[in-house]
mmCIF file of C-alpha atoms in Angstrom:
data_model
loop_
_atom_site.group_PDB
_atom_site.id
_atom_site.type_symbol
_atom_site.label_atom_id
_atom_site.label_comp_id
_atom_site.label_asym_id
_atom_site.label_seq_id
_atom_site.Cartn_x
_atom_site.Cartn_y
_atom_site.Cartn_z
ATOM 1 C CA UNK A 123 88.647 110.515 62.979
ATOM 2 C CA UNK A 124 90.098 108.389 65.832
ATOM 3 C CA UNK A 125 87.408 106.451 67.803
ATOM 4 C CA UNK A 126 90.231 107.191 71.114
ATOM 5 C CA UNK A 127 88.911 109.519 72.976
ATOM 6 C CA UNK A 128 91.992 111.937 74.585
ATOM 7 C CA UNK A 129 92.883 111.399 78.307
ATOM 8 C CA UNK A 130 91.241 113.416 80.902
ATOM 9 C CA UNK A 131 94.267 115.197 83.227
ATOM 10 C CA UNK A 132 93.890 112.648 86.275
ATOM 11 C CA UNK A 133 95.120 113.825 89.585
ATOM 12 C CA UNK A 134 98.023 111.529 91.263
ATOM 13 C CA UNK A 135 95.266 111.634 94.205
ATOM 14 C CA UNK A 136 92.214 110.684 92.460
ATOM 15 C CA UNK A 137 94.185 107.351 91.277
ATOM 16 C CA UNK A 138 95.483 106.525 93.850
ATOM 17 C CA UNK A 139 92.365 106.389 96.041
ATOM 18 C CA UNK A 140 90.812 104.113 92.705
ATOM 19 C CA UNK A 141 94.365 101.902 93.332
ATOM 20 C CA UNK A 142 93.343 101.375 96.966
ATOM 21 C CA UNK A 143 90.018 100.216 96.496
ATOM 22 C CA UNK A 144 91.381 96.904 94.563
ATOM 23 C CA UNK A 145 92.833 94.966 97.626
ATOM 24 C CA UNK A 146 96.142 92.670 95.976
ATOM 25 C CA UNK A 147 98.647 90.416 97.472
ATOM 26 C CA UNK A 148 101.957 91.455 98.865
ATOM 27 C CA UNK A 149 105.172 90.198 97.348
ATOM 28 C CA UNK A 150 108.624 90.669 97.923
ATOM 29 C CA UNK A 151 110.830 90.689 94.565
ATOM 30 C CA UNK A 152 114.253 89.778 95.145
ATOM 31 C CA UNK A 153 117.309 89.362 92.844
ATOM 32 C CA UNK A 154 121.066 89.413 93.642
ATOM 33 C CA UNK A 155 123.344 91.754 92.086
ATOM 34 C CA UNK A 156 126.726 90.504 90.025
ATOM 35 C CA UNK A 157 128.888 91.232 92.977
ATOM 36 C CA UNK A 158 126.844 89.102 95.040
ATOM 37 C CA UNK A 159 124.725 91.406 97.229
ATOM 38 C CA UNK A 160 120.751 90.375 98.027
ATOM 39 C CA UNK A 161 118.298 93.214 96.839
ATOM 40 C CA UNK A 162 114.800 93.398 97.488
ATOM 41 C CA UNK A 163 111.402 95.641 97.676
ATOM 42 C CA UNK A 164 107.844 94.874 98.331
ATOM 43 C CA UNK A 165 105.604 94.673 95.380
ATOM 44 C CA UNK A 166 101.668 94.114 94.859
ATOM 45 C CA UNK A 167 102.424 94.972 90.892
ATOM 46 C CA UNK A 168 102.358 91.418 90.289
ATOM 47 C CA UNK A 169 99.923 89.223 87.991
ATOM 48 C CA UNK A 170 100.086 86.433 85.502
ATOM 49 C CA UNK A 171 100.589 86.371 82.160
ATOM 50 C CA UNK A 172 100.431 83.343 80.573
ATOM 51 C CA UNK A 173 100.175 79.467 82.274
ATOM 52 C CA UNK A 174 101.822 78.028 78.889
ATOM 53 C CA UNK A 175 105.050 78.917 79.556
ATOM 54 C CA UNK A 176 104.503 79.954 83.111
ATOM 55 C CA UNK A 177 105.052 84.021 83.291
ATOM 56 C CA UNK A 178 104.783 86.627 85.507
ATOM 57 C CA UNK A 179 104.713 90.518 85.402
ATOM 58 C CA UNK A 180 106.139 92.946 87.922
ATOM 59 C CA UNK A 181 106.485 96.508 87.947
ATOM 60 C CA UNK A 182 109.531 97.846 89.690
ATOM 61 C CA UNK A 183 110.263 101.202 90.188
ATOM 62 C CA UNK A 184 113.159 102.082 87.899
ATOM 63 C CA UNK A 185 115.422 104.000 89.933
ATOM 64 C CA UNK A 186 115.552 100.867 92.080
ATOM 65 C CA UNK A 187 118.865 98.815 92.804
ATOM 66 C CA UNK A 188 116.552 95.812 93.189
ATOM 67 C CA UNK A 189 115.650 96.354 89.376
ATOM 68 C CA UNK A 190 119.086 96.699 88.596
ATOM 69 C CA UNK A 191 120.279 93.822 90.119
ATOM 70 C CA UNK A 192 117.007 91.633 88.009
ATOM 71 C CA UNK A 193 118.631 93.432 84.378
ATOM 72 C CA UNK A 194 121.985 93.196 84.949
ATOM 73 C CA UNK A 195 121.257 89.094 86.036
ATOM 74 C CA UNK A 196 118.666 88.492 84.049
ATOM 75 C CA UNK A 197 116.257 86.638 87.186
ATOM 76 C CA UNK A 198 114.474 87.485 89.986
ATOM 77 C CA UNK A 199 112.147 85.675 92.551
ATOM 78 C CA UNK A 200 108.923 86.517 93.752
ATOM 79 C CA UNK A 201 108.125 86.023 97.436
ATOM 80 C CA UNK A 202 104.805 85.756 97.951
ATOM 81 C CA UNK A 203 103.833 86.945 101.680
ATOM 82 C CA UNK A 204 102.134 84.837 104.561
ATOM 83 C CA UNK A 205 99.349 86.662 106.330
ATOM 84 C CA UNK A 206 101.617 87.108 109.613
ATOM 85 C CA UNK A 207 104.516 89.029 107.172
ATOM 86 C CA UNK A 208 103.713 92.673 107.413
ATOM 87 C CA UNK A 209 106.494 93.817 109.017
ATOM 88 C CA UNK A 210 108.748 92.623 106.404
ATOM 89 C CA UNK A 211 106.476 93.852 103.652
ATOM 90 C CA UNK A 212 107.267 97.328 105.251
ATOM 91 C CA UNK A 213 110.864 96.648 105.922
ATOM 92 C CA UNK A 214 111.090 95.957 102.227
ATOM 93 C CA UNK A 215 109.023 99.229 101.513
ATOM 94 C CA UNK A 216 111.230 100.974 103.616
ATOM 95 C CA UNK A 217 114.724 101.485 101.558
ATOM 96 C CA UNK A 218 116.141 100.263 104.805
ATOM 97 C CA UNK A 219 119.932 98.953 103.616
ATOM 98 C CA UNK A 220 119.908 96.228 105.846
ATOM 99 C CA UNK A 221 116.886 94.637 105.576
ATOM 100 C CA UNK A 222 118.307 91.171 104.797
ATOM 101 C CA UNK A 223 119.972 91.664 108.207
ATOM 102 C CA UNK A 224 116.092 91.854 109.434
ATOM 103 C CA UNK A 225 114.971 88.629 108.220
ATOM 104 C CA UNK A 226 115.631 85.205 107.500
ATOM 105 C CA UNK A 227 116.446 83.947 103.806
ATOM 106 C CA UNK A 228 118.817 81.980 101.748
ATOM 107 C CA UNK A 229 119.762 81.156 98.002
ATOM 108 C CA UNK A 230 120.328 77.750 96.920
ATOM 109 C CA UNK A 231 122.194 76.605 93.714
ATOM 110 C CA UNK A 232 118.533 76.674 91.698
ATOM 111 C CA UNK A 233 117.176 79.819 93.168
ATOM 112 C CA UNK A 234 116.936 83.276 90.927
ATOM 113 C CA UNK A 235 116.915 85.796 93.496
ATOM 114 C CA UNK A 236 116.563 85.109 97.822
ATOM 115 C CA UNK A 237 113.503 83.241 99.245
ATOM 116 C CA UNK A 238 112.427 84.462 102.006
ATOM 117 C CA UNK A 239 111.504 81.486 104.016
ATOM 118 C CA UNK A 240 109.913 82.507 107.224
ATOM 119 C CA UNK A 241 107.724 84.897 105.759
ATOM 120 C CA UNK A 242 106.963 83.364 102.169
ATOM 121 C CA UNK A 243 104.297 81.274 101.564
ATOM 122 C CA UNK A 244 105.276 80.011 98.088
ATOM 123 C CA UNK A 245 108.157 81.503 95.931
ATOM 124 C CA UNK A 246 108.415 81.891 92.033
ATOM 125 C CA UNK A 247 111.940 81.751 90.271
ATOM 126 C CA UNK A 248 111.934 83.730 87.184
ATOM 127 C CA UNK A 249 114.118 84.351 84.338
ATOM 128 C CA UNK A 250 113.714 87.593 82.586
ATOM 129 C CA UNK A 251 112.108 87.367 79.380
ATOM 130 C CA UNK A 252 111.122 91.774 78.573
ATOM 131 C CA UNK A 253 111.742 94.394 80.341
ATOM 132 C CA UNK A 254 109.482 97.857 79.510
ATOM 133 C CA UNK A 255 109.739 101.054 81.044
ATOM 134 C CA UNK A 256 106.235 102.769 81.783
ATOM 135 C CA UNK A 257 106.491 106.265 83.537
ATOM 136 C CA UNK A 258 108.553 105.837 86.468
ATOM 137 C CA UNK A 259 108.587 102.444 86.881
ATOM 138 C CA UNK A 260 109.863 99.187 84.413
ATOM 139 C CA UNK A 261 107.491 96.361 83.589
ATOM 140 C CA UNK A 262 109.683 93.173 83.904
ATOM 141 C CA UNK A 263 108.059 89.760 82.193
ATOM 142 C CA UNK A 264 109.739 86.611 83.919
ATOM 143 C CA UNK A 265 108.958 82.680 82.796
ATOM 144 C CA UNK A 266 108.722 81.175 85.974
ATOM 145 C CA UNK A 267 111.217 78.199 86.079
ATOM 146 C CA UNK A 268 110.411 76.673 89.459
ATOM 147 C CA UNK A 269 107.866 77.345 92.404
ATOM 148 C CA UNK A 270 108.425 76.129 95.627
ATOM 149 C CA UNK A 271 105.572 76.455 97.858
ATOM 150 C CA UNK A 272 105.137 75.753 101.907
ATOM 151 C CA UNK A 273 101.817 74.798 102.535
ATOM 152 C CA UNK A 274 98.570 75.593 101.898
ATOM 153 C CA UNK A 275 98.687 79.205 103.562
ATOM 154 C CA UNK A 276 97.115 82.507 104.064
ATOM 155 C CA UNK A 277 98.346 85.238 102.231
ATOM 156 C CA UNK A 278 98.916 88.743 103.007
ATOM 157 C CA UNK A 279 96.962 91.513 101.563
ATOM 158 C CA UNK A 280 96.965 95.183 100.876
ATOM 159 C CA UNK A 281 94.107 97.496 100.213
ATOM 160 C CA UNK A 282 92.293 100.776 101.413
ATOM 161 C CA UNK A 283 96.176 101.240 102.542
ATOM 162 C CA UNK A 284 96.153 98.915 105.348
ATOM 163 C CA UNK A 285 97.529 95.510 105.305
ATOM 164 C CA UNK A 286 95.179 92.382 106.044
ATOM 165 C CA UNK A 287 95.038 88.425 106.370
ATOM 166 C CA UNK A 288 92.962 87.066 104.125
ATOM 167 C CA UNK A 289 90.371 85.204 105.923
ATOM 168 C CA UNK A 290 89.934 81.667 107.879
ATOM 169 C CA UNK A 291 88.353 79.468 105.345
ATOM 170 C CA UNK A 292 85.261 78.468 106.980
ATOM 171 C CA UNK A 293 84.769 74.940 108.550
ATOM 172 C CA UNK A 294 82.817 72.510 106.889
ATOM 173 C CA UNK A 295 80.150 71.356 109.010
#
């Protein structure tokens, strides 16, 4: 006798109202395909694993060109949104085609995948280390090899399905 208790049938509803109730940053994963073109799309799937080596997970959906272009390279980076960045967290949401037409990034000779520099407040490179489809979407494990950071900033968040800043710190009298 198994100890696992079978799944209850949950509604796509019912999780994702539990999903919204657990605020999370915003990212923007980024990669650039073999022929050279910049792919992107907004992310809040995105956690540590490990500090020794550095490595991050993100979940991309699978049908995505951006995950495509992260396989078929073998990096990615992680953009990691200022609090003032939603409308390029939506533009990234968005499918838009030309959404690196919208916004200001570049790739140097290090980088894994564009940085978006206005709207980034610190940036991961990643190499791809496992890849793991789950349902609809591919869980992609990355070491990070370099993090380049601007600042101590304020990052932008997403929860209850509305975007936020995460707060002033408070002075210190």
């Amino acid at each position: 006798m198994s100890d696992r208790s079978e799944p209850e049938d949950v509604r796509e509803d019912d999780f994702r109202a539990l999903m919204a109730g657990f605020p999370t940053g915003v990212s923007v994963v980024t990669a650039v395909s073999d022929d050279g073109e910049p792919w992107g799309m907004t992310c809040s799937s995105v956690c540590s694993v490990t500090v020794e080596p550095p490595t991050l997970l993100v979940c991309l959906r699978t049908a995505s060109p951006t995950l495509a272009a992260v396989l078929d390279r073998g990096t990615f980076a992680v953009n990691l949104l200022e609090h003032d960045a939603r409308r390029t967290a939506e533009l990234f949401a968005s499918g838009d085609p030309l959404r690196f037409d919208r916004v200001e990034w570049t790739v140097d000779d290090e980088a894994r995948g564009p940085h978006l520099r206005a709207d980034a407040h610190s940036v991961a490179d990643c190499a791809v280390v496992r890849a793991e489809p789950v349902g609809d979407h591919t869980v992609v494990m990355g070491t990070v090899e370099r993090v380049l950071r601007r600042g101590v900033r304020r990052p932008l968040l997403y929860g209850l399905r509305s975007y936020s800043a995460w707060p002033e710190p408070a002075a210190i009298a």
